[in-house]
Coordinates of C-alpha atoms in Angstrom, one line a residue:
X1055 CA -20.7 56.1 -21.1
X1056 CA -17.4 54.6 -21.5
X1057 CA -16.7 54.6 -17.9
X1058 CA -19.8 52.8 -17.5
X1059 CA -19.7 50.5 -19.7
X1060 CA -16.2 50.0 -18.1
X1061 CA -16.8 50.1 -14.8
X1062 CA -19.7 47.5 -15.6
X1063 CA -17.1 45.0 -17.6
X1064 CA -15.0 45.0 -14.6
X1065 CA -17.7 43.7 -12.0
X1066 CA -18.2 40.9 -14.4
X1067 CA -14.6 39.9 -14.5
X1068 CA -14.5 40.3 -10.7
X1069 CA -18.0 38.2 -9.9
X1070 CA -16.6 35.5 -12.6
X1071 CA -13.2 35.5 -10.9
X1072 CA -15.2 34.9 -7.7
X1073 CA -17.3 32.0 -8.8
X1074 CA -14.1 30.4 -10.0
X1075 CA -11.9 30.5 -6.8
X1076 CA -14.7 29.0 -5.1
X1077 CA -15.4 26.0 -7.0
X1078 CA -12.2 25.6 -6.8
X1079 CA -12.0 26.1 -2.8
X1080 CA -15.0 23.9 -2.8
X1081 CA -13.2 21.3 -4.6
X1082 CA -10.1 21.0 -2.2
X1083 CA -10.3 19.1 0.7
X1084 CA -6.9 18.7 2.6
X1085 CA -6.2 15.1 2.2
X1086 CA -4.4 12.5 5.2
X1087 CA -3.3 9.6 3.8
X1088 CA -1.9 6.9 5.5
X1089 CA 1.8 6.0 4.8
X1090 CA 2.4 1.8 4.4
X1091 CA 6.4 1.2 3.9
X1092 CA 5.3 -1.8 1.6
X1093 CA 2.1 -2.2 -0.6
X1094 CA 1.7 -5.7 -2.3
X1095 CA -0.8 -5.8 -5.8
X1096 CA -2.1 -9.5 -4.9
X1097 CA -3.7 -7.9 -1.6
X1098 CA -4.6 -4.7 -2.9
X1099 CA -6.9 -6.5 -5.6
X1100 CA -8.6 -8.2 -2.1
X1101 CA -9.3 -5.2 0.1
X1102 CA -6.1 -5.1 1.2
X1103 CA -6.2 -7.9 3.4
X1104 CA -2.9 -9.3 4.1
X1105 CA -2.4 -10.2 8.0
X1106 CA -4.6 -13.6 7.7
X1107 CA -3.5 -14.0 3.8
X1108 CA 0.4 -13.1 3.4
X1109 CA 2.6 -15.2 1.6
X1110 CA 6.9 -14.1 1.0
X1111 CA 7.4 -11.0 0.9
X1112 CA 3.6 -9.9 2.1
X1113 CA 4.8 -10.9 5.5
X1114 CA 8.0 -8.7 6.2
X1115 CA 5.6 -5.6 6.7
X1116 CA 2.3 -7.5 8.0
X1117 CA 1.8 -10.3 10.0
X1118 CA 5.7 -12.2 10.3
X1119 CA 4.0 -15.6 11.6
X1120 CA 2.4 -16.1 8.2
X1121 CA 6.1 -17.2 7.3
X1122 CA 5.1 -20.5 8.4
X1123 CA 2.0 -20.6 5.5
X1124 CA 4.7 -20.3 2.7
X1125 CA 3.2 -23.4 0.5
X1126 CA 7.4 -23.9 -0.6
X1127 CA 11.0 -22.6 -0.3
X1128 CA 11.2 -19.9 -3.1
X1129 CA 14.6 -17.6 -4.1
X1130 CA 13.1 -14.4 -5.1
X1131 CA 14.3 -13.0 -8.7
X1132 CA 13.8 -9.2 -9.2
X1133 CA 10.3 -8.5 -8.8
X1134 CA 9.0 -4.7 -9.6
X1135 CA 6.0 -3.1 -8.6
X1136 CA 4.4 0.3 -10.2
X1137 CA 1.4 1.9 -9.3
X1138 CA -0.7 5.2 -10.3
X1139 CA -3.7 6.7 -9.2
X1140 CA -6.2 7.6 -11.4
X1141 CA -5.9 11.2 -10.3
X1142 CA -2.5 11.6 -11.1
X1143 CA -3.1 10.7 -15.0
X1144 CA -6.0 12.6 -15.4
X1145 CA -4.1 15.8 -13.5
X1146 CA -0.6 15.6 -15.9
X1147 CA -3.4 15.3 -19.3
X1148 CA -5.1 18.3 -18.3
X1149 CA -1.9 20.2 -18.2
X1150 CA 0.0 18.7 -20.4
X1151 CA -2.7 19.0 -22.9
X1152 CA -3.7 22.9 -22.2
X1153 CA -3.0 25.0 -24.8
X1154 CA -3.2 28.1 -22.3
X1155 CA -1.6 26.8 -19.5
X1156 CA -2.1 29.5 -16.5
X1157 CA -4.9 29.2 -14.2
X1158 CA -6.9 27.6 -16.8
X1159 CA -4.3 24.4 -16.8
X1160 CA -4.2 24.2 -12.7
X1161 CA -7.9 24.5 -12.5
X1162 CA -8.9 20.8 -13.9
X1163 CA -6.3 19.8 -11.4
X1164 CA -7.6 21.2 -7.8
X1165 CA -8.0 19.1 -5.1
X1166 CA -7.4 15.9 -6.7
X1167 CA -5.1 13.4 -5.0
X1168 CA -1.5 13.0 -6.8
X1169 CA 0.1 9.4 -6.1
X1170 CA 2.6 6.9 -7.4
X1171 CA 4.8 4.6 -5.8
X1172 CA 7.7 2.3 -7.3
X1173 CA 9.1 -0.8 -5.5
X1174 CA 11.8 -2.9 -6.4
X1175 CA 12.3 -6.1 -4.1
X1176 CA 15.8 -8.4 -4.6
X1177 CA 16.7 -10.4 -3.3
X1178 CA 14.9 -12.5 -1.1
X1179 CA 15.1 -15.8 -0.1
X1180 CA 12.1 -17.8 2.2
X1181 CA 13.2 -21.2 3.5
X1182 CA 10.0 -22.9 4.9
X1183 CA 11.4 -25.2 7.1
X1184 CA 14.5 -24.0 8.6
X1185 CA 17.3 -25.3 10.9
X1186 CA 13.9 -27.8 11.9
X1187 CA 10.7 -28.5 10.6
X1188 CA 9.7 -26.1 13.1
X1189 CA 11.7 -22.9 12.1
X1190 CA 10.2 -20.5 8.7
X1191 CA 13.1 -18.1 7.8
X1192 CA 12.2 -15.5 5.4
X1193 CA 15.3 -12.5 4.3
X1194 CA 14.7 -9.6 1.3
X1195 CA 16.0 -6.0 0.4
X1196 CA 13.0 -3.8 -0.5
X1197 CA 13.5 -0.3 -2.3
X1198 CA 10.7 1.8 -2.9
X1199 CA 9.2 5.3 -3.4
X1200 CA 6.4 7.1 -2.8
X1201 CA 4.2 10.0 -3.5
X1202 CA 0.8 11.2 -1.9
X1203 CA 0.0 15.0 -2.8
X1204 CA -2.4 17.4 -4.1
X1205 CA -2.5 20.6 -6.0
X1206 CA -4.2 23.2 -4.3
X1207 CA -6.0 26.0 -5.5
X1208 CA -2.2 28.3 -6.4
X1209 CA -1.2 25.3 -8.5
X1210 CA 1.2 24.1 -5.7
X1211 CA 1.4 20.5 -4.7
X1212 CA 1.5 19.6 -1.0
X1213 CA 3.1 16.5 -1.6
X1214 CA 4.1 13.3 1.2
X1215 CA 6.9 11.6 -0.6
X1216 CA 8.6 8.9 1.3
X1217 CA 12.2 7.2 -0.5
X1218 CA 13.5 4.6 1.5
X1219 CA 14.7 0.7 1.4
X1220 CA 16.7 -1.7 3.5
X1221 CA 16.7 -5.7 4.5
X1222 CA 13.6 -7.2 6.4
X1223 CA 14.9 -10.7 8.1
X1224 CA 11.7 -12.5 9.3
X1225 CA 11.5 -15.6 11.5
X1226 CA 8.8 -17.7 13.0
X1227 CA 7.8 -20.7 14.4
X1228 CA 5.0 -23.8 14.6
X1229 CA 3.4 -24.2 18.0
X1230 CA 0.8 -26.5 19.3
X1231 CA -0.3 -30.1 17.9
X1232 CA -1.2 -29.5 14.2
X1233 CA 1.0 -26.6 14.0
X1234 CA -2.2 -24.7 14.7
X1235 CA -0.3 -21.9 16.7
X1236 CA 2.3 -19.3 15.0
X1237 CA 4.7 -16.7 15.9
X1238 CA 6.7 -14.3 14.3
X1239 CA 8.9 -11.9 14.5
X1240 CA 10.7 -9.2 11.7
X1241 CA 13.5 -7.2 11.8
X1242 CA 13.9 -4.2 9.8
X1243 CA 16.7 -1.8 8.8
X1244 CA 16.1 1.4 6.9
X1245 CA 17.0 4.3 5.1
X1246 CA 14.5 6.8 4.9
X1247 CA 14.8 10.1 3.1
X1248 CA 10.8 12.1 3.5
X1249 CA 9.4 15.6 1.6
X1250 CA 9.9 19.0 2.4
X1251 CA 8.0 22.4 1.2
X1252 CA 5.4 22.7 -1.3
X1253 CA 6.6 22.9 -4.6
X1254 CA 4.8 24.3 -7.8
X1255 CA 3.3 21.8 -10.8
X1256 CA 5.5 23.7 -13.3
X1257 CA 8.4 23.0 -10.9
X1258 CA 7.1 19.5 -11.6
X1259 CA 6.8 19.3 -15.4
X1260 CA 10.3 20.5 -15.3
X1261 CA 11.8 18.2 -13.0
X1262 CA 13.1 21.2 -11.1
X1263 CA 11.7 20.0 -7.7
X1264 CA 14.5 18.2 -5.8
X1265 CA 15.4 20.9 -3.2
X1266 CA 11.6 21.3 -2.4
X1267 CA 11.7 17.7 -1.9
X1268 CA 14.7 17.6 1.0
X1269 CA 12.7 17.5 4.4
X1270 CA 14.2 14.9 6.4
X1271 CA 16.2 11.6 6.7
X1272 CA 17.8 8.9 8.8
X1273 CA 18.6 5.3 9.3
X1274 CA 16.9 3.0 12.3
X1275 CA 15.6 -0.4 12.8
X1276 CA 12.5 -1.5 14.3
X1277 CA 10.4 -4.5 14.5
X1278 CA 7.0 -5.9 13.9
X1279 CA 5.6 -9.1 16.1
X1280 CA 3.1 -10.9 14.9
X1281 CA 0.8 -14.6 15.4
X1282 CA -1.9 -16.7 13.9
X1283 CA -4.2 -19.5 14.9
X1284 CA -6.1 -21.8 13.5
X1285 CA -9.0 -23.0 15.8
X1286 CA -11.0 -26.4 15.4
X1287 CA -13.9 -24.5 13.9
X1288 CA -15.5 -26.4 10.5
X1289 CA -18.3 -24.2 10.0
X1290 CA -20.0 -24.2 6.5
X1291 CA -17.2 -26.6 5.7
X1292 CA -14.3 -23.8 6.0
X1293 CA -10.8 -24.1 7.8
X1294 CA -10.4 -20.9 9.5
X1295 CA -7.4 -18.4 11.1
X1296 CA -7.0 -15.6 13.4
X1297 CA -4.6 -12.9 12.6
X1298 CA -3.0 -10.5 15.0
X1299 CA 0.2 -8.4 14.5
X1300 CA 2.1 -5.4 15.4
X1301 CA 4.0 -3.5 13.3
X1302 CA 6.6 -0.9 13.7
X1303 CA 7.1 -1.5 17.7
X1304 CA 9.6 1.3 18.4
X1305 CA 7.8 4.1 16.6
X1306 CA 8.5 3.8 12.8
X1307 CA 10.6 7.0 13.2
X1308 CA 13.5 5.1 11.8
X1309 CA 16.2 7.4 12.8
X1310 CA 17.7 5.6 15.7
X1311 CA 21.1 4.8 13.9
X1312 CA 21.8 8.7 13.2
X1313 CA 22.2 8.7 8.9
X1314 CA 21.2 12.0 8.0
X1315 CA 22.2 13.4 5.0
X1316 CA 23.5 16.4 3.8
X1317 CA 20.4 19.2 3.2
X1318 CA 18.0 16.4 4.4
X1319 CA 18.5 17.7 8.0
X1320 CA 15.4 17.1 9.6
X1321 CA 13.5 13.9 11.1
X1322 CA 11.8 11.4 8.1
X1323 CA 7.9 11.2 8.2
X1324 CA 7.3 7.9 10.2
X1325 CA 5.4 5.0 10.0
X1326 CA 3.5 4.8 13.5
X1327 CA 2.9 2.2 15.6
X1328 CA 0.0 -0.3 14.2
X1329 CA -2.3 -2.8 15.6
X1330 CA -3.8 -5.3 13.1
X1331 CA -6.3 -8.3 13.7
X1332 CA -8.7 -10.3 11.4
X1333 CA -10.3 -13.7 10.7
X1334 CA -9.3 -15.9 7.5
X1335 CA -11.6 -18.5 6.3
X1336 CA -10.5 -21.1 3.3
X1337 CA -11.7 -23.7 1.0
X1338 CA -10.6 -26.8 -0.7
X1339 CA -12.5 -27.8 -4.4
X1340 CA -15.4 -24.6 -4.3
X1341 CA -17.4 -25.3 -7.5
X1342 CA -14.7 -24.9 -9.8
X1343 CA -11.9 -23.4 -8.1
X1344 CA -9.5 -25.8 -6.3
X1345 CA -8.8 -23.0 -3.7
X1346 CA -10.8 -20.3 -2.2
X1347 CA -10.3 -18.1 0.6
X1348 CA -12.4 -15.1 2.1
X1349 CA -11.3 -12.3 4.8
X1350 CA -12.2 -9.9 7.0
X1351 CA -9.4 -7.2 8.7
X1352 CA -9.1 -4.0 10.7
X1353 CA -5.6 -2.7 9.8
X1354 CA -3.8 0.6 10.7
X1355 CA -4.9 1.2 14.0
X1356 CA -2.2 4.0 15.5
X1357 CA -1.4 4.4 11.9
X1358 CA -4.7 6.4 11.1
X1359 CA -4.5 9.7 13.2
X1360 CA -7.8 11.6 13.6
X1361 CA -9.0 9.3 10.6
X1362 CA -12.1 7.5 10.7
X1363 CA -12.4 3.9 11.9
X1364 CA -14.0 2.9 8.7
X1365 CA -10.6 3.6 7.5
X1366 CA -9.6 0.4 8.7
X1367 CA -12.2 -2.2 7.4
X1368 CA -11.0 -4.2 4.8
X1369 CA -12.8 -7.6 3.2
X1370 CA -11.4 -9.6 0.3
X1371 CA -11.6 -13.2 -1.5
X1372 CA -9.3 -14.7 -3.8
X1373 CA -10.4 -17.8 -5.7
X1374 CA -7.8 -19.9 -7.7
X1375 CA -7.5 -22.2 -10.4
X1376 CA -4.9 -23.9 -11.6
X1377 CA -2.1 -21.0 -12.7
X1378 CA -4.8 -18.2 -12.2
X1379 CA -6.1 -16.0 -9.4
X1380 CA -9.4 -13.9 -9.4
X1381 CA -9.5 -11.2 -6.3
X1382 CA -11.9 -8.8 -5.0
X1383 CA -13.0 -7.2 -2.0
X1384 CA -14.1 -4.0 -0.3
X1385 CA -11.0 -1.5 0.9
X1386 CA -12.7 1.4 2.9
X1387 CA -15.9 0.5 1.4
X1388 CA -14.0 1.0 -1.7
X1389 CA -14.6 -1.7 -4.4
X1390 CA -11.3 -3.3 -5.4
X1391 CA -10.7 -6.1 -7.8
X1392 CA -7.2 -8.2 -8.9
X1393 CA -6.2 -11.0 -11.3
X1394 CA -2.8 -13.4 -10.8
X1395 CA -0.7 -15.5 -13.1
X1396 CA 1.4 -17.9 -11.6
X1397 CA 3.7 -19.6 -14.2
X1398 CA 6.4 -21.2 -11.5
X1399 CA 9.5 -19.4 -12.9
X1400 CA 7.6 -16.1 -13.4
X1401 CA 5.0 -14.5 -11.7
X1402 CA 2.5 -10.9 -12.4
X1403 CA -0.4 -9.5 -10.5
X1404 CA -2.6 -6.8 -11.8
X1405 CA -4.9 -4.7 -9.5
X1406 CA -7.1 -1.7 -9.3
X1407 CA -8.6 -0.3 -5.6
X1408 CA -9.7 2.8 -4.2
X1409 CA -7.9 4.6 -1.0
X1410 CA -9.6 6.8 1.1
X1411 CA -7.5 10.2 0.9
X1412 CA -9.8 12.3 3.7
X1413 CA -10.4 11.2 7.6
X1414 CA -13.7 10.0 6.6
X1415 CA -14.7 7.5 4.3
X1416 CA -16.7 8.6 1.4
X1417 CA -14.2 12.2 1.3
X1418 CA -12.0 11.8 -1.5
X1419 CA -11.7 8.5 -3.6
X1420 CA -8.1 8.1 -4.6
X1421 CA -8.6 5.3 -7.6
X1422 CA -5.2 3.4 -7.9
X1423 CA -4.3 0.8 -10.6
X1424 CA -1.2 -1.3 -9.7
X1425 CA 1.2 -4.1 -11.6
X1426 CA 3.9 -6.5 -9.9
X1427 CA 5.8 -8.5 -12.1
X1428 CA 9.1 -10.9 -11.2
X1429 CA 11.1 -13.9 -11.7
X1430 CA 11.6 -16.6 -8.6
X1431 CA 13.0 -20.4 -8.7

């Protein structure tokens, strides 16, 4: 009877063990995000459109003839950006609020996408009119890190971390009657240091993670070419402008100038080669906004392997008034949204917008919420 009763107990563990693991397989889908080496807060809250709306430091890592848009010369104080995804909060309360820890802790955390990222830009200077009234030069230092992961169903994360920085040196040049024709063209120098192996979330609460986190480094320069236009077209009243850059010309591998470092032995993720076009259209006095502007772009292409073209839609608007900036827009057919305070000697943006984490859109919503904050004269 005992045996039985035994025997009986044990098939219920075992079919209970079973269900579990496949939720939790169900609920992982290997995620493919795409890697930017800058993210800005005022263009995330508008779709992420940023190749026919850049302004400073937007424009070293989109579209460098936007230099020539720069409404004034501007010296560029520390500025600091943060941002978290909404799955990364809701994966550290789970297990840093489980009483059991285990499986039980790693279970509310499966297949969710894990991401931060940290920049820190200074200096920079932007001189509108340089040498002549022809010449925009633009020069900054950008630091950041990164991380995109996941915890799978062993309570590992698979983690794409990406620690680099280096100075962008950007210049362009008016064209044409009107100044209706720009080119551009950026130089950057890097330091890249990418992720390894796998590492467990344990390893993670502990801080115990940074040999995992050695995969590969190197130093390089590439480039990014880029041009805008603004055509005679007055439809519905609008001014409009056509974008079109490239970005990372030589690869993005940024390990042309040798710099490895000691246990980082192998090559650093890179950035690929990107193709990047859209259409601008902009508004003087709109009911009672004394600016608004409207976008459509298809960014990433190269930079999206296997991924869905959808991947690469991106429509935003930003309306202003007077010191303040309301943003929103579509990124991936994810709703974004964005507010901006402008107060001349110090500046913060505030955003929130969902990045598609799976090669299709509609896979796996990674929900971000971003601040920049910084001081310029």
């Amino acid at each position: 009877m005992k045996n039985s009763i035994h025997k009986k107990n044990t098939v219920l563990h075992l079919a209970w063990l079973s269900t579990l693991l496949l939720s939790l397989s169900s609920s992982a889908l290997a995620i493919s995000p795409i890697i930017r080496s800058f993210n800005s807060v005022r263009s995330e809250g508008m779709g992420n459109v940023r190749y026919t709306t850049g302004f400073y430091e937007e424009n070293f890592y989109a579209n460098p003839a936007r230099l020539t848009e720069n409404p004034s010369n501007l010296f560029q104080l520390p500025k600091f950006t943060l941002e978290v995804g909404s799955g990364t909060i809701s994966s550290l309360s789970s297990l840093l609020g489980s009483n059991n820890g285990g499986f039980s802790a790693v279970s509310g955390t499966v297949g969710k996408p894990i991401s931060a990222k940290f920049q820190f830009l200074f200096p920079a200077f932007y001189k509108r009119e340089f040498i002549t009234s022809q010449w925009s030069l633009g020069v900054g230092i950008l630091t950041s890190a990164q991380l995109v992961g996941q915890v799978s169903q062993s309570g590992t994360i698979t983690p794409t971390t990406v620690i680099g920085g280096g100075p962008a040196i950007t210049i362009a040049r008016r064209l044409l009657p009107e100044d209706r024709l720009s080119i551009g063209l950026t130089t950057h120098a890097e330091f890249r240091a990418t992720s390894g192996n796998a590492f467990s979330i344990i390893d993670f609460l502990r801080g115990s993670v940074a040999s995992s986190l050695r995969g590969g480094s190197g130093m390089g320069v590439d480039f990014d070419l880029g041009t805008s236009f603004r055509p005679h077209w007055g439809l519905g009243g609008f001014n409009y402008e056509l974008g079109f850059a490239m970005n990372n010309l030589l690869g993005g591998k940024y390990n042309n100038l040798g710099g490895k470092i000691s246990g980082w032995a192998g090559n650093p993720t890179a950035t690929p080669t990107s193709f990047n076009f859209g259409l601008a259209a902009r508004k003087d006095d709109l009911w009672k906004f004394h600016s608004f502007m409207m976008a459509l772009e298809f960014t990433d292409i190269g930079n999206n392997k296997n991924g869905s073209i959808f991947r690469t839609i991106h429509l935003g608007s930003e309306a202003k008034w007077k010191l303040f900036a309301l943003r929103a827009g579509l990124n991936q057919g994810y709703l974004c949204g964005g507010l901006g305070f402008d107060f001349k000697f110090f500046a913060i943006n505030l955003s929130t917008y969902g990045e598609e984490m799976g090669l299709n859109v509609g896979s796996l919503e990674d929900r971000r919420y971003a601040i920049d904050f910084g001081f310029q004269i």
